[in-house]
Amino acid sequence: MRFLISIKISIRNLLSSKLRSFLTILGIIIGVAAVVVIFAIGRSAQKLIVDQIQGIGSNLIAVIPGDSQEDGPPPIAFGILIKTLTYEDLEALRHKNRISEIESAAGYVIGTKTVTFLKNEATVSVDGVTASYKDVENVEVEKGRFFNRNEERNLSKIAVLGSSVAKDLFGDVNPLGRKIKIKNHKFEVVGVLKPRSAGGFTSSGQDETVFLPLKSAQKLVYGIDHLFVIRMKAKDPALIKPAKQKISQILRQRHDIKDPAKDDFSLRDQASVIGLVTDVTDVIRYFLLVVGSLSLLVGGVGIMNIMLIAVSQRVREVGLRKALGARNIDIASQFLVESVTVSLIGGVAGIILGLLISLIVYLIINALGYDWSFNISFTSIGVGFLISIGVGVIFGMYPAKKASRISPMEALRYE
Amino acid sequence: MKKDYLIEVKKLEKTFYTGGVETRAVRGVDFKIKKGEFLTIMGPSGSGKSTIMQILGFLDRPTGGNYYFKGQNSKKFSDDKLARLRNREVGFIFQTFNLLSRTTVFENVELPLLYSAQKRNKKQIEKMVEKALKKVSMNYRSAYFSNQLSGGEKQRAAIARALVNEPEIIFADEPTGNLDSKSGKQVMKILQDLNRQGKTVVLITHETKTARHAKRIIKIIDGKIQDDYPVKKSIDANGKGDLK
């Protein structure tokens, strides 16, 4: 009852000087809005980045020839050519579901060659891959087909084109059934892939790549027997760890390695990268949160200021209330409820403003073509509420105490 | 023995220190007030009469001497106890009315009930407020805002506020000071009626005529009692009595 009356009194006092009240509340509005926006946008930005990485494949495991640090560059980056990884290794790894955690596995050889069609010429990535590339990399075919398991082994002279390559070489001509020339060999185009900005495992992106069956690329184009990399897709990101153990076991057995320190291969996955990115974006988020808190601090000081003014303007009122029987605690709680009400009104306005800004950002970024999710984070709304109550209590405490100490006798004499 | 008196003060003193300057407002005052009395504390401005009232009304504490209320020494009272006494036992009427602005008559009168330790529901509160407003013939102005009232109406609302919690004693500090003579007369009549109904009323004034509405006058000059005498022929605000 008394509590409701205190709220009523404070709202009446707020309304009695609207501009001043608004200016006071403004600090809180901005602070809370900042916190809400940081929560909502920070989340979405993090999600966008993580999604981009996941688009490349978060449940992928890569087997690279040669030993290397988990987060260091592979040996090939230093120009060291290691030929220990073979097609037979791949066959062993995917043999009859030996590794139940793995959905599919693909082998790759990678390089750059000049590709010609009639007078058109393009120097692009020419990669040899197994038929399973399609499953591992989630490739979608626009026209024609991808090659099959038989074609990957029997030196078939066929090719599948990335979308940009197809456009560069053929323009408006339908490439299907036509022959392109790579290093004196003619390959018939059997498929064109859908455009895809991110993903794939090529030096210049899937759209800029010509895909050949693995053996054809090894023998006819590059003249090698080894693989550059094996990529495997786990059924679930959580299964990556057990899958990696089994892969290591199988490869050690095949390569006759007794001491794990002498592995001639290394395994990579994207979980660690995502973890790192999440950590970094978290730090940025917390930093922005500190900035938001500073504006709340400013808002809080504003509230303290307005409450002190209110106390000095209402000395007589306080004196009267005391004369009528109000205890110190009654006066203190009245002013405290007032400051919390002020702060809470600011908080609610701030939450609404923050959500509005987040929505606008969401609309703009989506219009720019990014997949940006609009998360109404209930945590941020809750935090906004708690913060505004907290600011009201903390910065209302001193003025409330000051008011409660006013002597009724002096207050009634006060003009 | 002390219990026969509602109020008893012995060698009451109050000294203020403001900016290093000592002001002895009350310098050893003795008197007793019986339940049901109507007395005036009279004196020129600065004589210390308001200070005495503030001590008697628990708004301030004496710096010397003793103040017994219903036989209990006020020295032992905590701040909260003083607040409770102001709420339960005392009703104040001020020269400047001290109504809350932007607040209705009803809400002003209800205030003491809101600070009461006694729990009452909305209906009980409404009943008490209406009863108090009726006593001062102000129930027809219940929903008015305090700034919509005339001076006399304001003071009557303030009296209703003083009465609402059924206090033992009413302190009226220059209650007619800001009123025209007609409204002043109305207020004095209300005080006399209240006294007739058994309320103890203490009037503070500097005007002899106003003072003579009471049955006893204590004259204060320079913080001391100069005289303490019964009024032989009180002015009856009901009849021929005049105020100014």
XYZ file of C-alpha atoms in Angstrom:
659
model
C 0.000 0.000 0.000
C 2.636 2.485 1.147
C 4.836 1.175 -1.611
C 2.217 1.900 -4.253
C 1.728 5.360 -2.817
C 5.458 6.019 -3.062
C 5.407 5.002 -6.727
C 2.384 7.214 -7.292
C 4.098 10.156 -5.637
C 7.242 9.670 -7.671
C 5.393 9.443 -10.982
C 3.480 12.584 -10.066
C 6.719 14.371 -9.285
C 8.241 13.165 -12.544
C 5.275 14.450 -14.511
C 5.414 17.793 -12.752
C 8.701 18.593 -14.489
C 8.634 16.596 -17.684
C 11.677 17.999 -19.468
C 13.915 17.721 -16.441
C 12.725 14.171 -15.814
C 13.326 13.227 -19.432
C 16.848 14.626 -19.405
C 17.593 12.735 -16.227
C 16.220 9.510 -17.592
C 18.052 9.980 -20.905
C 21.350 8.814 -19.433
C 19.762 5.605 -18.241
C 17.923 5.126 -21.541
C 21.174 5.385 -23.501
C 23.076 3.157 -21.096
C 20.485 0.393 -20.996
C 19.899 0.614 -24.756
C 23.649 0.242 -25.279
C 23.742 -2.856 -23.116
C 20.738 -4.397 -24.884
C 22.181 -3.612 -28.331
C 25.561 -5.015 -27.390
C 23.931 -8.186 -26.151
C 21.723 -8.595 -29.215
C 24.147 -7.461 -31.923
C 27.170 -8.964 -30.229
C 25.422 -12.338 -30.243
C 24.366 -12.001 -33.854
C 27.797 -10.855 -35.013
C 29.370 -13.782 -33.217
C 26.827 -16.114 -34.766
C 27.502 -14.655 -38.217
C 31.239 -15.249 -37.915
C 30.820 -18.718 -36.475
C 28.280 -19.575 -39.187
C 30.761 -18.481 -41.840
C 33.341 -20.835 -40.402
C 30.769 -23.557 -40.046
C 29.831 -22.988 -43.685
C 33.312 -24.235 -44.435
C 32.480 -27.188 -42.251
C 32.688 -27.379 -38.516
C 32.412 -31.133 -38.469
C 35.266 -31.662 -40.897
C 38.519 -33.368 -40.060
C 41.504 -32.903 -42.333
C 44.403 -35.343 -42.597
C 47.525 -33.535 -43.766
C 50.711 -35.405 -44.631
C 53.653 -34.725 -42.347
C 53.784 -33.889 -38.670
C 52.872 -30.363 -37.637
C 51.588 -28.388 -34.687
C 47.836 -28.347 -34.233
C 47.617 -24.629 -34.897
C 50.789 -24.175 -36.975
C 51.090 -24.136 -40.744
C 51.262 -27.486 -42.580
C 54.680 -28.579 -43.964
C 53.583 -27.861 -47.491
C 53.477 -24.194 -46.585
C 57.260 -24.341 -46.262
C 57.584 -25.999 -49.650
C 58.171 -29.398 -48.143
C 56.540 -32.074 -50.261
C 55.525 -35.131 -48.312
C 54.260 -38.076 -50.302
C 53.222 -40.364 -47.463
C 49.467 -39.915 -47.788
C 47.923 -42.092 -50.487
C 44.685 -43.154 -52.068
C 45.097 -46.477 -50.254
C 45.113 -44.607 -46.950
C 41.819 -43.041 -47.896
C 40.397 -46.407 -48.894
C 41.512 -47.844 -45.550
C 39.938 -45.000 -43.625
C 36.582 -45.323 -45.335
C 36.584 -49.075 -45.632
C 33.294 -50.636 -44.569
C 32.472 -48.127 -41.863
C 35.626 -48.799 -39.867
C 35.145 -45.399 -38.363
C 31.464 -45.252 -37.483
C 31.681 -41.552 -36.540
C 32.538 -40.617 -40.121
C 29.863 -39.979 -42.698
C 32.097 -39.605 -45.735
C 35.730 -39.043 -46.660
C 37.375 -37.486 -49.710
C 40.908 -37.336 -51.101
C 42.372 -34.292 -52.852
C 45.235 -33.290 -55.086
C 45.483 -29.589 -55.676
C 47.212 -27.432 -58.220
C 46.913 -24.652 -60.747
C 46.819 -25.233 -64.492
C 45.836 -23.418 -67.627
C 42.531 -24.634 -69.002
C 41.395 -23.871 -72.562
C 38.178 -24.137 -74.510
C 38.554 -23.145 -78.129
C 40.230 -19.744 -77.916
C 39.251 -19.094 -74.321
C 41.906 -19.667 -71.741
C 41.921 -19.504 -67.946
C 44.514 -20.302 -65.323
C 42.596 -21.758 -62.441
C 42.731 -24.338 -59.696
C 42.582 -27.816 -61.118
C 41.850 -30.234 -58.331
C 41.572 -33.964 -58.384
C 38.973 -35.218 -55.972
C 37.145 -38.401 -55.172
C 33.422 -38.706 -55.926
C 32.791 -38.304 -52.191
C 33.944 -34.654 -52.451
C 30.320 -33.842 -53.205
C 29.188 -35.240 -49.839
C 32.078 -33.990 -47.735
C 31.845 -30.397 -48.982
C 28.056 -30.268 -49.400
C 28.402 -29.411 -53.071
C 25.319 -28.700 -55.139
C 25.312 -29.366 -58.855
C 23.664 -26.785 -61.083
C 23.786 -28.612 -64.374
C 24.716 -32.192 -65.277
C 26.274 -34.373 -62.579
C 29.292 -34.959 -60.396
C 31.510 -37.964 -61.167
C 30.997 -41.345 -59.559
C 33.106 -43.799 -57.601
C 34.223 -45.748 -60.695
C 35.266 -42.646 -62.598
C 37.500 -41.502 -59.738
C 39.781 -44.499 -60.258
C 39.734 -45.392 -63.967
C 41.337 -42.318 -65.516
C 38.040 -41.034 -66.942
C 38.596 -37.907 -68.958
C 35.729 -35.904 -67.541
C 35.525 -32.642 -65.609
C 33.122 -30.694 -63.393
C 33.400 -26.899 -63.451
C 33.035 -24.298 -60.753
C 30.477 -21.642 -61.705
C 32.958 -18.817 -62.435
C 35.212 -21.032 -64.502
C 32.216 -22.184 -66.539
C 31.256 -18.574 -67.204
C 34.832 -17.515 -68.060
C 35.434 -20.336 -70.501
C 32.017 -20.811 -72.051
C 30.148 -17.555 -71.591
C 26.569 -18.213 -72.634
C 27.367 -21.577 -74.272
C 26.127 -24.671 -72.422
C 29.361 -26.414 -71.292
C 27.799 -29.861 -70.861
C 29.254 -32.368 -73.362
C 31.973 -29.935 -74.514
C 35.641 -30.682 -74.103
C 38.212 -28.569 -72.293
C 41.949 -29.019 -72.679
C 44.360 -29.337 -69.777
C 48.018 -30.244 -70.503
C 47.260 -31.891 -73.863
C 44.431 -33.964 -72.460
C 40.839 -33.328 -73.375
C 38.227 -33.632 -70.622
C 34.517 -33.720 -71.270
C 32.484 -31.403 -69.061
C 29.795 -33.461 -67.301
C 28.658 -30.960 -64.701
C 28.666 -27.362 -63.500
C 28.420 -26.513 -59.789
C 26.187 -23.962 -58.158
C 27.928 -20.722 -57.146
C 29.192 -20.752 -53.580
C 31.141 -17.890 -52.048
C 32.645 -19.725 -49.117
C 33.684 -23.326 -48.595
C 35.387 -26.053 -50.524
C 39.010 -26.848 -50.105
C 40.796 -25.177 -52.950
C 43.356 -22.466 -53.257
C 40.960 -19.989 -54.836
C 37.480 -21.139 -53.893
C 35.153 -23.659 -55.402
C 33.746 -21.301 -58.042
C 37.214 -20.812 -59.531
C 38.078 -24.489 -59.704
C 37.951 -27.261 -62.282
C 37.385 -30.667 -60.670
C 38.806 -33.843 -62.206
C 38.454 -37.419 -60.996
C 41.260 -38.101 -58.499
C 43.282 -40.629 -60.484
C 42.945 -38.670 -63.728
C 44.397 -35.584 -62.010
C 47.171 -37.599 -60.331
C 48.318 -39.455 -63.452
C 47.329 -37.273 -66.412
C 47.819 -33.759 -65.034
C 50.275 -33.808 -62.122
C 52.084 -37.128 -62.505
C 52.019 -38.005 -58.809
C 50.730 -40.852 -56.615
C 50.168 -39.163 -53.284
C 47.302 -37.108 -51.842
C 47.575 -33.533 -50.616
C 44.865 -33.942 -48.060
C 42.069 -36.199 -46.940
C 38.944 -34.482 -45.613
C 36.383 -36.377 -43.590
C 32.953 -35.359 -42.427
C 31.963 -36.475 -38.937
C 28.313 -37.273 -38.290
C 28.301 -34.660 -35.544
C 30.848 -32.084 -34.312
C 30.826 -33.906 -30.976
C 32.120 -37.050 -32.673
C 35.245 -35.361 -34.004
C 37.374 -36.332 -31.027
C 36.713 -40.093 -31.081
C 36.933 -40.073 -34.884
C 40.378 -38.459 -34.736
C 41.603 -41.175 -32.388
C 40.476 -43.915 -34.747
C 41.984 -42.158 -37.776
C 45.336 -41.866 -36.016
C 45.211 -45.546 -35.041
C 44.495 -46.706 -38.583
C 47.137 -44.488 -40.178
C 49.811 -45.450 -37.617
C 49.057 -49.083 -38.285
C 49.286 -48.583 -42.052
C 52.447 -46.464 -41.873
C 54.007 -48.737 -39.295
C 54.421 -46.018 -36.663
C 54.898 -47.147 -33.055
C 55.619 -43.815 -31.427
C 52.850 -41.176 -31.784
C 55.546 -38.501 -31.602
C 56.806 -39.729 -34.942
C 53.498 -39.451 -36.809
C 53.913 -38.661 -40.515
C 50.508 -37.054 -40.662
C 48.557 -34.515 -38.701
C 44.856 -33.997 -38.051
C 43.049 -30.692 -38.094
C 39.494 -29.686 -37.292
C 37.596 -26.447 -37.148
C 36.286 -26.742 -33.600
C 39.473 -25.181 -32.282
C 39.165 -22.298 -34.735
C 35.582 -21.669 -33.713
C 36.628 -21.743 -30.084
C 39.262 -19.123 -30.783
C 36.881 -16.879 -32.731
C 34.278 -17.179 -29.994
C 36.856 -16.181 -27.407
C 37.908 -13.141 -29.408
C 34.363 -11.966 -30.054
C 33.539 -12.524 -26.385
C 36.351 -10.205 -25.398
C 35.046 -7.557 -27.799
C 31.566 -7.988 -26.370
C 32.731 -7.552 -22.812
C 34.725 -4.520 -23.794
C 31.632 -2.940 -25.327
C 29.723 -3.884 -22.221
C 32.174 -1.879 -20.151
C 31.565 1.084 -22.444
C 27.817 0.630 -21.927
C 28.330 0.455 -18.188
C 30.146 3.768 -18.264
C 27.136 5.464 -19.801
C 25.006 3.849 -17.104
C 27.343 5.314 -14.533
C 26.795 8.738 -16.074
C 23.039 8.072 -16.026
C 23.292 7.082 -12.380
C 25.064 10.286 -11.476
C 22.273 12.140 -13.281
C 19.720 10.372 -11.125
C 21.635 11.160 -7.979
C 21.755 14.791 -9.042
C 18.020 15.018 -9.732
C 17.211 13.244 -6.466
C 19.388 15.655 -4.503
C 17.555 18.541 -6.154
C 14.254 16.855 -5.306
C 15.315 16.478 -1.687
C 16.262 20.118 -1.322
C 13.083 21.236 -3.084
C 10.936 19.154 -0.830
C 12.441 19.857 2.555
C 9.130 21.241 3.774
C 7.247 18.241 2.483
C 9.659 15.927 4.268
C 9.236 17.973 7.446
C 5.480 17.778 7.169
C 5.490 14.034 6.583
C 7.693 13.606 9.603
C 5.395 15.797 11.670
C 2.549 13.518 10.652
C 4.416 10.458 11.852
C 6.710 9.344 9.028
C 9.781 7.589 10.358
C 13.241 8.104 8.858
C 12.911 4.816 7.052
C 9.574 5.880 5.548
C 11.155 9.005 4.089
C 14.251 7.150 2.893
C 12.208 4.446 1.217
C 9.972 7.024 -0.440
C 12.961 8.701 -2.094
C 14.542 5.361 -2.901
C 11.360 4.143 -4.574
C 11.356 7.401 -6.510
C 14.883 7.008 -7.788
C 14.246 3.370 -8.688
C 11.042 4.380 -10.483
C 12.923 7.032 -12.463
C 15.656 4.592 -13.283
C 13.251 1.802 -14.126
C 11.255 3.987 -16.491
C 14.555 4.819 -18.170
C 15.439 1.157 -18.189
C 12.223 0.092 -19.880
C 12.569 2.878 -22.448
C 16.198 1.818 -22.935
C 15.229 -1.802 -23.491
C 12.653 -0.793 -26.077
C 15.111 1.553 -27.792
C 17.816 -1.108 -27.710
C 15.558 -3.719 -29.282
C 14.500 -1.186 -31.902
C 18.114 -0.417 -32.807
C 18.900 -4.133 -32.944
C 15.925 -4.650 -35.252
C 17.060 -1.832 -37.560
C 20.592 -3.237 -37.672
C 19.119 -6.639 -38.423
C 17.037 -5.259 -41.287
C 19.972 -3.318 -42.763
C 22.441 -6.194 -42.560
C 19.939 -8.630 -44.009
C 19.244 -6.209 -46.824
C 22.987 -6.277 -47.512
C 22.680 -10.005 -48.069
C 24.163 -11.428 -44.891
C 22.430 -14.081 -42.882
C 22.014 -12.130 -39.671
C 19.714 -13.442 -37.000
C 17.584 -11.179 -34.833
C 18.000 -12.541 -31.349
C 15.782 -10.999 -28.714
C 17.980 -12.042 -25.887
C 15.924 -12.368 -22.734
C 19.154 -12.223 -20.822
C 19.711 -8.713 -22.137
C 16.191 -7.642 -21.188
C 16.639 -9.141 -17.756
C 20.038 -7.543 -17.394
C 18.583 -4.209 -18.526
C 15.919 -4.432 -15.812
C 18.329 -5.445 -13.091
C 20.832 -2.784 -14.056
C 18.246 -0.022 -13.991
C 16.944 -1.151 -10.604
C 20.512 -1.395 -9.361
C 21.413 2.075 -10.645
C 18.263 3.478 -9.005
C 19.094 1.881 -5.675
C 22.796 2.724 -5.665
C 22.492 6.318 -6.792
C 19.265 6.901 -4.857
C 20.753 5.726 -1.585
C 22.639 8.887 -0.693
C 19.818 11.347 -1.514
C 17.347 9.097 0.339
C 19.541 9.024 3.396
C 19.993 12.762 3.214
C 16.228 13.268 3.041
C 15.590 10.961 5.966
C 17.944 12.984 8.146
C 16.127 16.256 7.650
C 14.974 17.501 11.033
C 11.195 18.064 10.966
C 11.467 21.151 13.087
C 13.995 22.844 10.798
C 12.152 21.654 7.716
C 8.899 23.272 8.780
C 10.685 26.535 9.454
C 12.355 26.329 6.018
C 11.068 28.753 3.418
C 1.004 11.867 40.595
C 2.519 12.653 37.232
C -0.141 10.580 35.558
C -2.783 13.171 36.365
C -1.203 15.386 33.745
C -0.997 14.809 30.044
C 2.073 16.989 29.820
C 4.549 18.087 32.445
C 7.733 20.052 31.746
C 10.405 20.796 34.323
C 13.182 23.332 33.771
C 12.787 22.866 30.038
C 15.618 24.386 28.038
C 16.469 24.627 24.386
C 19.623 26.198 23.049
C 20.437 26.430 19.338
C 23.884 26.736 17.911
C 23.954 28.192 14.436
C 27.246 29.191 12.914
C 28.898 29.236 16.317
C 26.272 31.584 17.723
C 24.403 30.349 20.775
C 20.704 31.158 20.980
C 18.919 30.270 24.195
C 15.366 29.974 22.893
C 13.868 28.392 26.000
C 15.447 29.085 29.401
C 13.997 26.855 32.085
C 10.264 26.576 31.779
C 7.903 24.692 34.140
C 4.238 23.971 33.525
C 1.681 21.197 33.405
C -1.201 20.550 31.068
C -4.187 18.481 32.061
C -6.132 16.337 29.680
C -8.976 18.324 28.126
C -7.435 21.748 28.665
C -7.517 24.533 26.083
C -4.535 26.752 26.603
C -2.632 29.361 24.696
C 1.094 29.818 24.734
C 1.371 33.479 23.939
C 4.330 35.698 23.290
C 5.926 38.007 20.771
C 7.847 36.528 17.853
C 11.214 35.148 18.927
C 10.004 34.579 22.455
C 10.471 30.819 22.179
C 6.793 29.855 22.089
C 7.088 27.913 18.825
C 10.156 26.114 20.105
C 8.202 25.006 23.162
C 5.418 23.738 20.932
C 7.881 21.810 18.781
C 9.320 20.115 21.832
C 5.866 19.324 23.215
C 4.869 17.973 19.793
C 7.949 15.716 19.596
C 9.344 17.569 16.592
C 12.436 18.465 18.561
C 14.209 17.421 21.733
C 15.008 19.723 24.657
C 18.655 20.453 25.440
C 17.916 20.676 29.145
C 15.261 19.798 31.684
C 12.620 17.109 31.390
C 9.463 16.612 29.424
C 7.027 14.009 30.698
C 4.278 12.852 28.384
C 1.589 10.762 30.094
C 4.073 10.329 32.920
C 6.889 9.041 30.708
C 10.135 10.940 30.386
C 10.653 11.775 26.698
C 14.413 11.533 27.074
C 14.181 7.775 26.705
C 12.202 7.910 23.482
C 13.889 6.742 20.276
C 13.464 8.602 16.983
C 10.989 5.980 15.836
C 9.062 6.285 19.090
C 8.888 10.052 18.568
C 7.566 9.469 15.041
C 4.958 7.094 16.425
C 3.903 9.635 19.069
C 3.604 12.383 16.451
C 1.442 10.013 14.456
C -0.767 8.673 17.241
C -0.939 11.288 19.970
C -0.421 14.627 18.299
C -2.140 16.643 15.602
C -0.500 19.757 14.159
C -2.112 22.784 12.611
C 0.292 25.254 11.010
C 0.034 28.898 10.059
C 0.953 28.031 6.451
C -1.333 24.970 6.326
C 1.410 22.745 4.894
C -0.844 20.826 2.566
C 0.905 18.834 -0.149
C 0.485 20.474 -3.540
C -0.765 18.497 -6.555
C -2.582 16.329 -4.040
C -6.281 16.086 -3.251
C -7.857 17.035 0.055
C -8.619 13.370 0.667
C -5.017 12.335 0.076
C -3.742 15.069 2.367
C -6.052 14.070 5.184
C -5.261 10.394 4.755
C -1.494 10.914 5.180
C -1.238 10.270 8.945
C -3.153 7.011 8.484
C -0.616 5.851 5.888
C 2.214 6.320 8.365
C 0.265 4.628 11.120
C 1.599 1.387 12.548
C -1.963 0.148 12.646
C -2.998 -1.762 9.560
C -6.219 -0.536 8.053
C -7.916 -1.474 4.830
C -8.999 1.022 2.206
C -12.591 1.131 3.470
C -11.554 1.877 7.053
C -9.256 4.629 5.860
C -11.982 6.149 3.705
C -14.365 6.095 6.650
C -11.910 7.816 8.967
C -11.011 10.483 6.408
C -14.669 11.213 5.739
C -15.384 11.467 9.446
C -12.542 13.948 9.921
C -13.621 16.004 6.906
C -17.178 16.102 8.230
C -15.995 17.574 11.522
C -14.647 20.599 9.643
C -17.477 20.602 7.069
C -15.066 19.879 4.253
C -16.379 16.552 2.961
C -17.799 18.271 -0.111
C -14.235 19.273 -1.116
C -12.734 15.812 -0.697
C -11.698 15.378 -4.349
C -10.383 18.947 -4.786
C -6.702 19.557 -5.177
C -5.205 21.520 -2.328
C -4.312 24.444 -4.581
C -7.979 24.815 -5.608
C -9.016 25.716 -2.066
C -9.444 29.095 -0.383
C -7.269 29.873 2.644
C -9.999 29.012 5.115
C -10.720 25.749 3.332
C -7.032 24.888 3.330
C -6.818 25.381 7.059
C -9.944 23.320 7.629
C -8.458 20.532 5.514
C -5.309 20.778 7.608
C -7.402 20.513 10.785
C -9.105 17.418 9.389
C -5.644 15.971 8.775
C -4.697 16.746 12.380
C -7.847 15.018 13.629
C -7.963 11.968 11.408
C -5.921 9.699 13.655
C -7.905 10.731 16.768
C -4.920 12.253 18.601
C -4.882 13.114 22.291
C -3.680 16.665 21.795
C -3.795 19.288 19.081
C -1.127 21.929 18.571
C -2.188 24.927 16.538
C 0.691 27.247 15.635
C -0.769 30.653 14.640
C -3.648 28.882 12.866
C -5.397 32.135 11.955
C -2.256 34.028 10.960
C -2.810 33.636 7.225
C -6.603 33.889 7.238
C -9.170 36.639 6.908
C -11.188 37.306 10.033
C -14.207 35.303 8.931
C -12.183 32.193 8.151
C -10.170 32.786 11.316
C -13.328 32.780 13.345
C -14.417 29.527 11.729
C -11.118 27.924 12.633
C -11.300 29.127 16.232
C -14.828 27.820 16.508
C -13.664 24.414 15.327
C -10.896 24.405 17.924
C -13.333 25.346 20.659
C -15.759 22.662 19.533
C -12.986 20.097 19.580
C -12.074 21.148 23.093
C -15.678 20.840 24.145
C -15.651 17.295 22.790
C -12.728 16.557 25.114
C -9.635 17.197 23.005
C -6.682 18.926 24.597
C -5.829 21.967 22.485
C -2.653 24.025 22.670
C -2.782 27.272 20.718
C 0.332 29.254 19.883
C -0.158 32.912 19.057
C 1.163 36.398 19.566
C -2.289 38.016 19.480
C -4.090 38.580 22.726
C -7.522 38.366 21.161
C -6.839 35.040 19.545
C -5.268 33.853 22.771
C -8.422 34.664 24.681
C -10.365 31.960 22.876
C -8.600 29.553 25.227
C -9.276 28.953 28.916
C -5.725 29.489 30.078
C -2.815 31.582 28.840
C 0.882 31.019 29.399
C 2.792 34.151 28.499
C 6.333 33.620 27.283
C 8.944 36.345 26.958
C 12.608 35.706 26.179
C 12.270 32.000 26.711
C 10.793 32.284 30.165
C 7.271 32.144 31.542
C 6.170 35.614 32.438
C 2.666 34.742 33.417
C 0.354 31.716 33.607
C -3.296 32.533 34.242
C -6.821 31.310 33.538
C -8.916 33.378 31.105
C -11.855 34.720 33.056
C -14.041 35.487 30.114
C -13.084 33.462 27.085
C -14.122 34.741 23.687
C -16.730 32.419 22.279
C -16.176 32.143 18.543
C -19.665 30.753 18.297
C -21.326 33.899 19.535
C -20.323 37.467 19.975
C -16.599 36.877 20.079
C -14.437 38.672 17.563
C -10.942 37.905 16.446
C -9.272 40.919 15.021
